[in-house]
Amino acid sequence: MKFTGSHILSIGQFERADIDHIFRVADFMAPFAHRKRVTRVLDGAILGSMFFEPSTRTRVSFGSAFNLLGGDVRETIGFESSAIAKGESLYDTARVLSGYSDVIVMRHPQEGSVSEFAEASRVPVINGGDGANEHPSQALLDLYTIKKELRHHGRELDNLRIALIGDLKYGRTVHSLCKLLTLYKNVSVTLISPQELQMPGEIVEQMRVAGHTVVESDLMEGSIGHVDIAYSTRIQEERFATKDEANLYRGRYRLNQAIYTRFCEPNTVIMHPLPRDSREGANELDNDLNDNPNLAIFRQADNGVLVRMALFALILDVEDQVDKYASDVNWYTGSRF
Ligand code: NCD
């Protein structure tokens, strides 16, 4: 695909070569994301960051990624602080905001809303999550993480074995990730969820059409024995009619060190898009996994910055100029990465 000036709305717009391209640029961003070098390549550029649903990682990592490339970030958080609360349409908001920004990232509770916004926007728009539909940049950083983690175990994205656990009906990250996996070969996907929260049928079908083996189960322990990746998710309580309904499922799947040791292969990598629900009634990934070297959740969150920097660089067509505007850092950077 042509990245320059493009919206990033759905995983469906990518081919495998595009993913390779994004990952190459993401690798190149490592010294900048890891505070070894700084670049001012986007000096003067403005990111319009519009989050109409709660977000920590996605919002802050998109903002940090833009800052790390030298650009500035203007944030709108929540409907109450936007004119949408006064009845303004997405069309009008998009026309106006796109005059104030060079690129926009948007999260919105309604499926399809970000695409509708993008149609009216005069600048590229990135989907930061539209309801239960898609979260393409999360899938890209998830796959980037899977690739990096598996490299240590001599395995690749083709022939991947992955288990997705939890709320597969409303979880937009797993929707986008499954669509992304259709670009690879011979993937075994185990979908572990309560019957009522199964992966949408059309996404299962897309994976089968791609030649993947898809198994659905409502039991976790017996299904995580032979996977490279165990990807846990939160019950998306904000998508349920009532909290009580969501509570029926919270805590259904809890992965802890004892279960990991007993049922998983020793190299199985544990992932989660975060936030993990650490309240007692849920505790989907126990804190006792924190010292497990295969717990990749924080490396996954760190990788979000690299991948988002890559997306900005490609969309704004500066990926070849990053070095030209680079210098060393002046401050103490420690050894966080
Ligand atoms: C996810 C989301 O918002 O879809 N979070 C994120 O962006 N990393 C997952 C979730 O909220 O459970």
mmCIF file of C-alpha atoms and ligand atoms in Angstrom:
data_model
loop_
_atom_site.group_PDB
_atom_site.id
_atom_site.type_symbol
_atom_site.label_atom_id
_atom_site.label_comp_id
_atom_site.label_asym_id
_atom_site.label_seq_id
_atom_site.Cartn_x
_atom_site.Cartn_y
_atom_site.Cartn_z
ATOM 1 C CA MET A 1 0.000 0.000 0.000
ATOM 2 C CA LYS A 2 0.971 3.624 -0.303
ATOM 3 C CA PHE A 3 1.482 4.854 3.256
ATOM 4 C CA THR A 4 1.980 8.549 2.554
ATOM 5 C CA GLY A 5 -1.181 10.455 3.422
ATOM 6 C CA SER A 6 -3.184 7.279 4.134
ATOM 7 C CA HIS A 7 -5.667 6.649 6.920
ATOM 8 C CA ILE A 8 -5.027 3.590 9.092
ATOM 9 C CA LEU A 9 -8.518 2.311 9.818
ATOM 10 C CA SER A 10 -8.533 -1.458 9.547
ATOM 11 C CA ILE A 11 -6.137 -4.379 9.321
ATOM 12 C CA GLY A 12 -7.911 -5.317 6.082
ATOM 13 C CA GLN A 13 -5.986 -2.591 4.238
ATOM 14 C CA PHE A 14 -2.573 -4.274 4.693
ATOM 15 C CA GLU A 15 -0.699 -6.887 2.746
ATOM 16 C CA ARG A 16 2.122 -8.933 4.190
ATOM 17 C CA ALA A 17 4.792 -6.764 2.547
ATOM 18 C CA ASP A 18 3.264 -3.697 4.234
ATOM 19 C CA ILE A 19 3.654 -5.335 7.625
ATOM 20 C CA ASP A 20 7.304 -6.140 6.872
ATOM 21 C CA HIS A 21 7.777 -2.505 5.891
ATOM 22 C CA ILE A 22 6.195 -1.185 9.118
ATOM 23 C CA PHE A 23 8.302 -3.581 11.214
ATOM 24 C CA ARG A 24 11.526 -2.533 9.463
ATOM 25 C CA VAL A 25 10.802 1.114 10.196
ATOM 26 C CA ALA A 26 9.814 0.202 13.789
ATOM 27 C CA ASP A 27 13.189 -1.539 14.282
ATOM 28 C CA PHE A 28 14.908 1.573 12.992
ATOM 29 C CA MET A 29 13.084 3.668 15.620
ATOM 30 C CA ALA A 30 14.566 1.707 18.556
ATOM 31 C CA PRO A 31 17.449 4.118 19.424
ATOM 32 C CA PHE A 32 14.993 7.036 19.387
ATOM 33 C CA ALA A 33 12.326 5.271 21.445
ATOM 34 C CA HIS A 34 15.007 4.019 23.822
ATOM 35 C CA ARG A 35 16.440 7.494 24.468
ATOM 36 C CA LYS A 36 19.812 6.861 22.843
ATOM 37 C CA ARG A 37 19.185 9.447 20.128
ATOM 38 C CA VAL A 38 16.716 12.277 19.526
ATOM 39 C CA THR A 39 15.287 13.425 16.242
ATOM 40 C CA ARG A 40 13.394 16.587 15.272
ATOM 41 C CA VAL A 41 12.140 15.273 11.949
ATOM 42 C CA LEU A 42 8.529 16.233 12.741
ATOM 43 C CA ASP A 43 9.452 19.623 14.180
ATOM 44 C CA GLY A 44 6.372 21.852 13.860
ATOM 45 C CA ALA A 45 3.944 19.016 13.065
ATOM 46 C CA ILE A 46 0.802 18.627 15.170
ATOM 47 C CA LEU A 47 -0.941 15.417 16.190
ATOM 48 C CA GLY A 48 -4.631 15.803 17.031
ATOM 49 C CA SER A 49 -5.227 13.160 19.682
ATOM 50 C CA MET A 50 -8.946 12.590 20.280
ATOM 51 C CA PHE A 51 -9.961 9.971 22.793
ATOM 52 C CA PHE A 52 -13.664 9.614 23.476
ATOM 53 C CA GLU A 53 -13.158 6.461 25.551
ATOM 54 C CA PRO A 54 -10.784 5.731 28.439
ATOM 55 C CA SER A 55 -7.214 5.069 27.363
ATOM 56 C CA THR A 56 -3.792 5.167 28.947
ATOM 57 C CA ARG A 57 -1.353 3.217 26.777
ATOM 58 C CA THR A 58 -2.784 3.942 23.363
ATOM 59 C CA ARG A 59 -3.235 7.650 23.991
ATOM 60 C CA VAL A 60 0.072 8.218 25.763
ATOM 61 C CA SER A 61 2.145 6.011 23.475
ATOM 62 C CA PHE A 62 0.760 7.655 20.334
ATOM 63 C CA GLY A 63 1.532 11.026 21.924
ATOM 64 C CA SER A 64 5.013 9.944 23.028
ATOM 65 C CA ALA A 65 5.739 8.479 19.605
ATOM 66 C CA PHE A 66 4.872 11.804 17.992
ATOM 67 C CA ASN A 67 6.934 13.738 20.550
ATOM 68 C CA LEU A 68 9.893 11.412 20.009
ATOM 69 C CA LEU A 69 9.811 12.347 16.325
ATOM 70 C CA GLY A 70 9.880 16.023 17.311
ATOM 71 C CA GLY A 71 6.178 16.841 16.852
ATOM 72 C CA ASP A 72 3.609 18.403 19.202
ATOM 73 C CA VAL A 73 0.406 16.838 20.510
ATOM 74 C CA ARG A 74 -3.011 18.499 21.035
ATOM 75 C CA GLU A 75 -5.300 16.341 23.133
ATOM 76 C CA THR A 76 -9.076 16.171 23.420
ATOM 77 C CA ILE A 77 -10.236 13.701 26.031
ATOM 78 C CA GLY A 78 -13.867 12.703 26.578
ATOM 79 C CA PHE A 79 -17.095 13.917 24.963
ATOM 80 C CA GLU A 80 -17.723 16.416 27.766
ATOM 81 C CA SER A 81 -14.677 18.451 26.793
ATOM 82 C CA SER A 82 -15.561 18.466 23.091
ATOM 83 C CA ALA A 83 -18.251 20.242 21.072
ATOM 84 C CA ILE A 84 -19.690 16.800 20.270
ATOM 85 C CA ALA A 85 -21.372 17.264 23.675
ATOM 86 C CA LYS A 86 -23.162 20.291 22.133
ATOM 87 C CA GLY A 87 -24.538 18.159 19.319
ATOM 88 C CA GLU A 88 -21.789 18.694 16.747
ATOM 89 C CA SER A 89 -21.567 15.931 14.149
ATOM 90 C CA LEU A 90 -18.481 13.813 13.506
ATOM 91 C CA TYR A 91 -18.398 15.364 10.036
ATOM 92 C CA ASP A 92 -18.131 18.929 11.352
ATOM 93 C CA THR A 93 -15.643 17.950 14.061
ATOM 94 C CA ALA A 94 -13.480 16.246 11.458
ATOM 95 C CA ARG A 95 -13.598 19.202 9.041
ATOM 96 C CA VAL A 96 -12.578 21.588 11.793
ATOM 97 C CA LEU A 97 -10.000 19.516 13.664
ATOM 98 C CA SER A 98 -8.238 18.476 10.479
ATOM 99 C CA GLY A 99 -7.485 22.151 9.897
ATOM 100 C CA TYR A 100 -5.577 22.240 13.177
ATOM 101 C CA SER A 101 -3.560 19.004 12.849
ATOM 102 C CA ASP A 102 -1.270 17.184 10.430
ATOM 103 C CA VAL A 103 -2.494 13.761 11.489
ATOM 104 C CA ILE A 104 -5.222 12.625 13.870
ATOM 105 C CA VAL A 105 -5.562 9.585 16.106
ATOM 106 C CA MET A 106 -9.039 8.886 17.352
ATOM 107 C CA ARG A 107 -10.795 6.483 19.712
ATOM 108 C CA HIS A 108 -14.568 6.355 19.838
ATOM 109 C CA PRO A 109 -17.103 3.940 21.394
ATOM 110 C CA GLN A 110 -19.088 3.438 18.183
ATOM 111 C CA GLU A 111 -18.108 0.880 15.537
ATOM 112 C CA GLY A 112 -17.325 2.553 12.224
ATOM 113 C CA SER A 113 -17.151 6.029 13.780
ATOM 114 C CA VAL A 114 -13.460 6.543 13.060
ATOM 115 C CA SER A 115 -13.966 5.670 9.382
ATOM 116 C CA GLU A 116 -16.870 8.108 9.203
ATOM 117 C CA PHE A 117 -14.658 10.759 10.781
ATOM 118 C CA ALA A 118 -11.824 9.941 8.363
ATOM 119 C CA GLU A 119 -14.075 10.451 5.346
ATOM 120 C CA ALA A 120 -14.593 14.070 6.383
ATOM 121 C CA SER A 121 -11.037 14.668 7.556
ATOM 122 C CA ARG A 122 -8.543 16.638 5.470
ATOM 123 C CA VAL A 123 -5.587 14.844 7.092
ATOM 124 C CA PRO A 124 -4.745 11.164 7.735
ATOM 125 C CA VAL A 125 -6.648 9.518 10.580
ATOM 126 C CA ILE A 126 -5.497 6.532 12.646
ATOM 127 C CA ASN A 127 -8.069 4.328 14.325
ATOM 128 C CA GLY A 128 -7.171 4.104 18.021
ATOM 129 C CA GLY A 129 -10.125 1.760 18.610
ATOM 130 C CA ASP A 130 -13.719 2.051 17.370
ATOM 131 C CA GLY A 131 -16.074 0.295 19.773
ATOM 132 C CA ALA A 132 -15.780 -3.471 19.628
ATOM 133 C CA ASN A 133 -14.722 -3.366 15.997
ATOM 134 C CA GLU A 134 -10.981 -2.868 15.442
ATOM 135 C CA HIS A 135 -7.766 -1.605 16.999
ATOM 136 C CA PRO A 136 -5.269 -1.901 14.139
ATOM 137 C CA SER A 137 -2.208 -0.286 15.742
ATOM 138 C CA GLN A 138 -2.563 -2.627 18.736
ATOM 139 C CA ALA A 139 -2.604 -5.656 16.418
ATOM 140 C CA LEU A 140 0.519 -4.352 14.691
ATOM 141 C CA LEU A 141 2.374 -3.925 17.974
ATOM 142 C CA ASP A 142 1.112 -7.314 19.155
ATOM 143 C CA LEU A 143 2.415 -9.022 16.038
ATOM 144 C CA TYR A 144 5.678 -7.098 16.241
ATOM 145 C CA THR A 145 6.029 -8.340 19.827
ATOM 146 C CA ILE A 146 5.181 -11.925 18.876
ATOM 147 C CA LYS A 147 7.816 -11.820 16.140
ATOM 148 C CA LYS A 148 10.470 -10.443 18.490
ATOM 149 C CA GLU A 149 9.676 -12.825 21.341
ATOM 150 C CA LEU A 150 9.610 -15.896 19.090
ATOM 151 C CA ARG A 151 12.943 -15.022 17.548
ATOM 152 C CA HIS A 152 14.546 -16.079 20.855
ATOM 153 C CA HIS A 153 12.888 -19.480 20.520
ATOM 154 C CA GLY A 154 13.787 -20.059 16.874
ATOM 155 C CA ARG A 155 10.175 -19.771 15.729
ATOM 156 C CA GLU A 156 8.472 -17.503 13.200
ATOM 157 C CA LEU A 157 5.097 -16.003 12.407
ATOM 158 C CA ASP A 158 4.375 -18.724 9.862
ATOM 159 C CA ASN A 159 3.398 -21.897 11.751
ATOM 160 C CA LEU A 160 2.612 -19.830 14.850
ATOM 161 C CA ARG A 161 0.552 -21.489 17.602
ATOM 162 C CA ILE A 162 -1.494 -18.981 19.573
ATOM 163 C CA ALA A 163 -4.261 -19.095 22.184
ATOM 164 C CA LEU A 164 -6.542 -16.093 22.635
ATOM 165 C CA ILE A 165 -8.294 -16.084 25.990
ATOM 166 C CA GLY A 166 -11.238 -14.143 27.418
ATOM 167 C CA ASP A 167 -13.729 -11.773 25.829
ATOM 168 C CA LEU A 168 -13.294 -12.560 22.156
ATOM 169 C CA LYS A 169 -16.695 -11.152 21.228
ATOM 170 C CA TYR A 170 -16.099 -7.550 22.243
ATOM 171 C CA GLY A 171 -12.290 -7.477 22.325
ATOM 172 C CA ARG A 172 -11.270 -5.284 19.392
ATOM 173 C CA THR A 173 -7.576 -6.088 19.845
ATOM 174 C CA VAL A 174 -8.151 -9.790 19.176
ATOM 175 C CA HIS A 175 -10.432 -9.006 16.232
ATOM 176 C CA SER A 176 -7.667 -7.015 14.580
ATOM 177 C CA LEU A 177 -4.988 -9.539 15.543
ATOM 178 C CA CYS A 178 -6.914 -12.459 14.025
ATOM 179 C CA LYS A 179 -7.393 -10.502 10.799
ATOM 180 C CA LEU A 180 -3.677 -9.764 10.769
ATOM 181 C CA LEU A 181 -2.810 -13.445 11.247
ATOM 182 C CA THR A 182 -4.598 -14.274 7.985
ATOM 183 C CA LEU A 183 -1.574 -12.775 6.183
ATOM 184 C CA TYR A 184 0.634 -15.606 7.523
ATOM 185 C CA LYS A 185 0.806 -19.331 6.832
ATOM 186 C CA ASN A 186 -0.408 -22.334 8.758
ATOM 187 C CA VAL A 187 -1.313 -20.625 12.025
ATOM 188 C CA SER A 188 -3.004 -22.674 14.782
ATOM 189 C CA VAL A 189 -5.436 -20.509 16.677
ATOM 190 C CA THR A 190 -7.115 -21.691 19.878
ATOM 191 C CA LEU A 191 -10.008 -19.449 20.863
ATOM 192 C CA ILE A 192 -10.826 -19.771 24.557
ATOM 193 C CA SER A 193 -13.919 -17.908 25.739
ATOM 194 C CA PRO A 194 -17.295 -18.431 27.378
ATOM 195 C CA GLN A 195 -19.818 -19.606 24.734
ATOM 196 C CA GLU A 196 -21.551 -16.213 24.887
ATOM 197 C CA LEU A 197 -18.309 -14.310 24.220
ATOM 198 C CA GLN A 198 -16.973 -16.242 21.239
ATOM 199 C CA MET A 199 -15.012 -14.661 18.398
ATOM 200 C CA PRO A 200 -17.418 -13.306 15.713
ATOM 201 C CA GLY A 201 -18.131 -16.012 13.138
ATOM 202 C CA GLU A 202 -16.961 -13.978 10.149
ATOM 203 C CA ILE A 203 -13.490 -13.541 11.679
ATOM 204 C CA VAL A 204 -13.249 -17.292 12.422
ATOM 205 C CA GLU A 205 -14.281 -17.894 8.814
ATOM 206 C CA GLN A 206 -11.602 -15.503 7.484
ATOM 207 C CA MET A 207 -8.955 -17.460 9.393
ATOM 208 C CA ARG A 208 -10.237 -20.796 8.075
ATOM 209 C CA VAL A 209 -10.266 -19.439 4.524
ATOM 210 C CA ALA A 210 -6.607 -18.439 5.081
ATOM 211 C CA GLY A 211 -5.900 -22.112 5.807
ATOM 212 C CA HIS A 212 -5.492 -21.761 9.568
ATOM 213 C CA THR A 213 -6.540 -24.366 12.111
ATOM 214 C CA VAL A 214 -9.078 -22.806 14.455
ATOM 215 C CA VAL A 215 -10.251 -24.575 17.608
ATOM 216 C CA GLU A 216 -12.836 -23.057 19.954
ATOM 217 C CA SER A 217 -13.090 -24.034 23.599
ATOM 218 C CA ASP A 218 -14.550 -22.701 26.828
ATOM 219 C CA LEU A 219 -11.841 -24.297 28.968
ATOM 220 C CA MET A 220 -8.440 -22.708 29.469
ATOM 221 C CA GLU A 221 -6.189 -25.188 31.258
ATOM 222 C CA GLY A 222 -6.484 -28.007 28.731
ATOM 223 C CA SER A 223 -6.128 -25.632 25.761
ATOM 224 C CA ILE A 224 -2.897 -23.769 26.530
ATOM 225 C CA GLY A 225 -0.577 -26.767 26.541
ATOM 226 C CA HIS A 226 0.939 -26.473 23.077
ATOM 227 C CA VAL A 227 1.054 -22.804 22.177
ATOM 228 C CA ASP A 228 3.834 -20.302 21.539
ATOM 229 C CA ILE A 229 1.670 -17.415 22.728
ATOM 230 C CA ALA A 230 -1.030 -17.256 25.401
ATOM 231 C CA TYR A 231 -2.804 -13.920 24.819
ATOM 232 C CA SER A 232 -5.163 -13.012 27.623
ATOM 233 C CA THR A 233 -7.814 -10.285 27.445
ATOM 234 C CA ARG A 234 -10.044 -8.334 29.804
ATOM 235 C CA ILE A 235 -13.819 -8.763 29.899
ATOM 236 C CA GLN A 236 -14.877 -5.584 28.066
ATOM 237 C CA GLU A 237 -17.394 -4.583 30.731
ATOM 238 C CA GLU A 238 -18.135 -1.237 29.059
ATOM 239 C CA ARG A 239 -19.736 -3.110 26.123
ATOM 240 C CA PHE A 240 -22.256 -5.034 28.264
ATOM 241 C CA ALA A 241 -25.786 -3.793 28.987
ATOM 242 C CA THR A 242 -25.133 -4.005 32.729
ATOM 243 C CA LYS A 243 -22.168 -4.493 35.044
ATOM 244 C CA ASP A 244 -23.926 -7.559 36.485
ATOM 245 C CA GLU A 245 -23.908 -9.184 33.071
ATOM 246 C CA ALA A 246 -20.173 -8.540 32.692
ATOM 247 C CA ASN A 247 -19.610 -9.914 36.185
ATOM 248 C CA LEU A 248 -20.937 -13.288 35.019
ATOM 249 C CA TYR A 249 -17.711 -13.670 33.043
ATOM 250 C CA ARG A 250 -15.102 -11.736 35.007
ATOM 251 C CA GLY A 251 -12.657 -14.100 36.669
ATOM 252 C CA ARG A 252 -13.623 -17.027 34.417
ATOM 253 C CA TYR A 253 -10.047 -17.403 33.138
ATOM 254 C CA ARG A 254 -7.196 -16.742 35.521
ATOM 255 C CA LEU A 255 -3.643 -17.478 34.510
ATOM 256 C CA ASN A 256 -1.118 -17.643 37.343
ATOM 257 C CA GLN A 257 2.338 -19.138 37.785
ATOM 258 C CA ALA A 258 1.081 -22.474 39.138
ATOM 259 C CA ILE A 259 -1.252 -22.973 36.163
ATOM 260 C CA TYR A 260 1.477 -21.819 33.780
ATOM 261 C CA THR A 261 4.013 -24.271 35.228
ATOM 262 C CA ARG A 262 1.534 -27.123 35.166
ATOM 263 C CA PHE A 263 -0.047 -26.652 31.747
ATOM 264 C CA CYS A 264 2.168 -24.498 29.472
ATOM 265 C CA GLU A 265 5.311 -25.370 27.560
ATOM 266 C CA PRO A 266 8.296 -23.713 29.273
ATOM 267 C CA ASN A 267 8.738 -21.171 26.451
ATOM 268 C CA THR A 268 5.135 -20.045 26.114
ATOM 269 C CA VAL A 269 5.023 -16.245 25.931
ATOM 270 C CA ILE A 270 2.263 -14.519 27.909
ATOM 271 C CA MET A 271 0.699 -11.431 26.348
ATOM 272 C CA HIS A 272 -2.181 -9.052 27.117
ATOM 273 C CA PRO A 273 -3.072 -5.745 25.444
ATOM 274 C CA LEU A 274 -3.501 -4.250 28.940
ATOM 275 C CA PRO A 275 -5.017 -3.019 31.125
ATOM 276 C CA ARG A 276 -5.153 -6.367 32.912
ATOM 277 C CA ASP A 277 -8.030 -6.383 35.374
ATOM 278 C CA SER A 278 -6.186 -6.982 38.632
ATOM 279 C CA ARG A 279 -9.237 -6.683 40.877
ATOM 280 C CA GLU A 280 -9.856 -9.758 42.976
ATOM 281 C CA GLY A 281 -12.973 -10.759 41.048
ATOM 282 C CA ALA A 282 -11.059 -10.885 37.761
ATOM 283 C CA ASN A 283 -7.300 -11.202 38.151
ATOM 284 C CA GLU A 284 -6.910 -12.594 34.647
ATOM 285 C CA LEU A 285 -3.078 -12.461 34.808
ATOM 286 C CA ASP A 286 -1.876 -12.889 38.370
ATOM 287 C CA ASN A 287 0.867 -10.669 39.790
ATOM 288 C CA ASP A 288 2.824 -13.812 40.627
ATOM 289 C CA LEU A 289 3.673 -13.970 36.904
ATOM 290 C CA ASN A 290 5.542 -10.658 37.135
ATOM 291 C CA ASP A 291 8.922 -12.357 37.524
ATOM 292 C CA ASN A 292 8.257 -14.893 34.788
ATOM 293 C CA PRO A 293 10.677 -13.986 31.963
ATOM 294 C CA ASN A 294 8.051 -15.039 29.430
ATOM 295 C CA LEU A 295 5.595 -12.424 30.658
ATOM 296 C CA ALA A 296 5.909 -10.036 27.704
ATOM 297 C CA ILE A 297 3.160 -7.544 28.602
ATOM 298 C CA PHE A 298 5.454 -4.645 29.418
ATOM 299 C CA ARG A 299 7.764 -5.282 26.459
ATOM 300 C CA GLN A 300 4.556 -5.341 24.399
ATOM 301 C CA ALA A 301 3.545 -1.909 25.755
ATOM 302 C CA ASP A 302 7.068 -0.563 25.062
ATOM 303 C CA ASN A 303 6.881 -1.862 21.504
ATOM 304 C CA GLY A 304 3.754 0.233 20.989
ATOM 305 C CA VAL A 305 5.927 3.333 20.801
ATOM 306 C CA LEU A 306 8.185 1.861 18.088
ATOM 307 C CA VAL A 307 5.291 0.742 15.925
ATOM 308 C CA ARG A 308 3.413 4.022 16.345
ATOM 309 C CA MET A 309 6.542 6.008 15.478
ATOM 310 C CA ALA A 310 6.820 3.870 12.354
ATOM 311 C CA LEU A 311 3.206 4.594 11.397
ATOM 312 C CA PHE A 312 3.675 8.347 11.785
ATOM 313 C CA ALA A 313 6.955 8.324 9.872
ATOM 314 C CA LEU A 314 5.396 6.367 7.003
ATOM 315 C CA ILE A 315 2.140 8.329 6.848
ATOM 316 C CA LEU A 316 3.972 11.667 6.930
ATOM 317 C CA ASP A 317 6.682 10.381 4.579
ATOM 318 C CA VAL A 318 9.722 11.115 6.741
ATOM 319 C CA GLU A 319 11.027 7.581 7.346
ATOM 320 C CA ASP A 320 14.157 8.320 5.291
ATOM 321 C CA GLN A 321 14.845 11.653 7.001
ATOM 322 C CA VAL A 322 14.781 10.634 10.667
ATOM 323 C CA ASP A 323 18.578 10.395 10.856
ATOM 324 C CA LYS A 324 19.138 13.693 9.083
ATOM 325 C CA TYR A 325 17.463 15.502 11.990
ATOM 326 C CA ALA A 326 18.995 13.336 14.746
ATOM 327 C CA SER A 327 21.447 14.086 17.540
ATOM 328 C CA ASP A 328 22.628 12.461 20.761
ATOM 329 C CA VAL A 329 20.666 12.845 23.987
ATOM 330 C CA ASN A 330 22.028 15.205 26.643
ATOM 331 C CA TRP A 331 20.322 13.860 29.748
ATOM 332 C CA TYR A 332 20.679 10.805 31.985
ATOM 333 C CA THR A 333 18.632 8.034 30.396
ATOM 334 C CA GLY A 334 19.303 5.064 32.708
ATOM 335 C CA SER A 335 18.778 1.531 31.465
ATOM 336 C CA ARG A 336 15.024 1.153 31.207
ATOM 337 C CA PHE A 337 15.004 -0.751 27.942
HETATM 338 C C1 NCD B 1 -7.418 -2.392 24.755
HETATM 339 C C2 NCD B 1 -8.528 -1.583 24.115
HETATM 340 O O1 NCD B 1 -8.749 -0.429 24.458
HETATM 341 O O2 NCD B 1 -9.160 -2.165 23.241
HETATM 342 N N1 NCD B 1 -6.483 -1.594 25.427
HETATM 343 C C3 NCD B 1 -5.472 -1.040 24.723
HETATM 344 O O3 NCD B 1 -5.678 -0.248 23.828
HETATM 345 N N2 NCD B 1 -4.220 -1.471 24.981
HETATM 346 C C4 NCD B 1 -7.882 -3.544 25.554
HETATM 347 C C5 NCD B 1 -8.788 -3.333 26.719
HETATM 348 O O4 NCD B 1 -9.174 -2.202 27.043
HETATM 349 O O5 NCD B 1 -9.137 -4.323 27.361
#
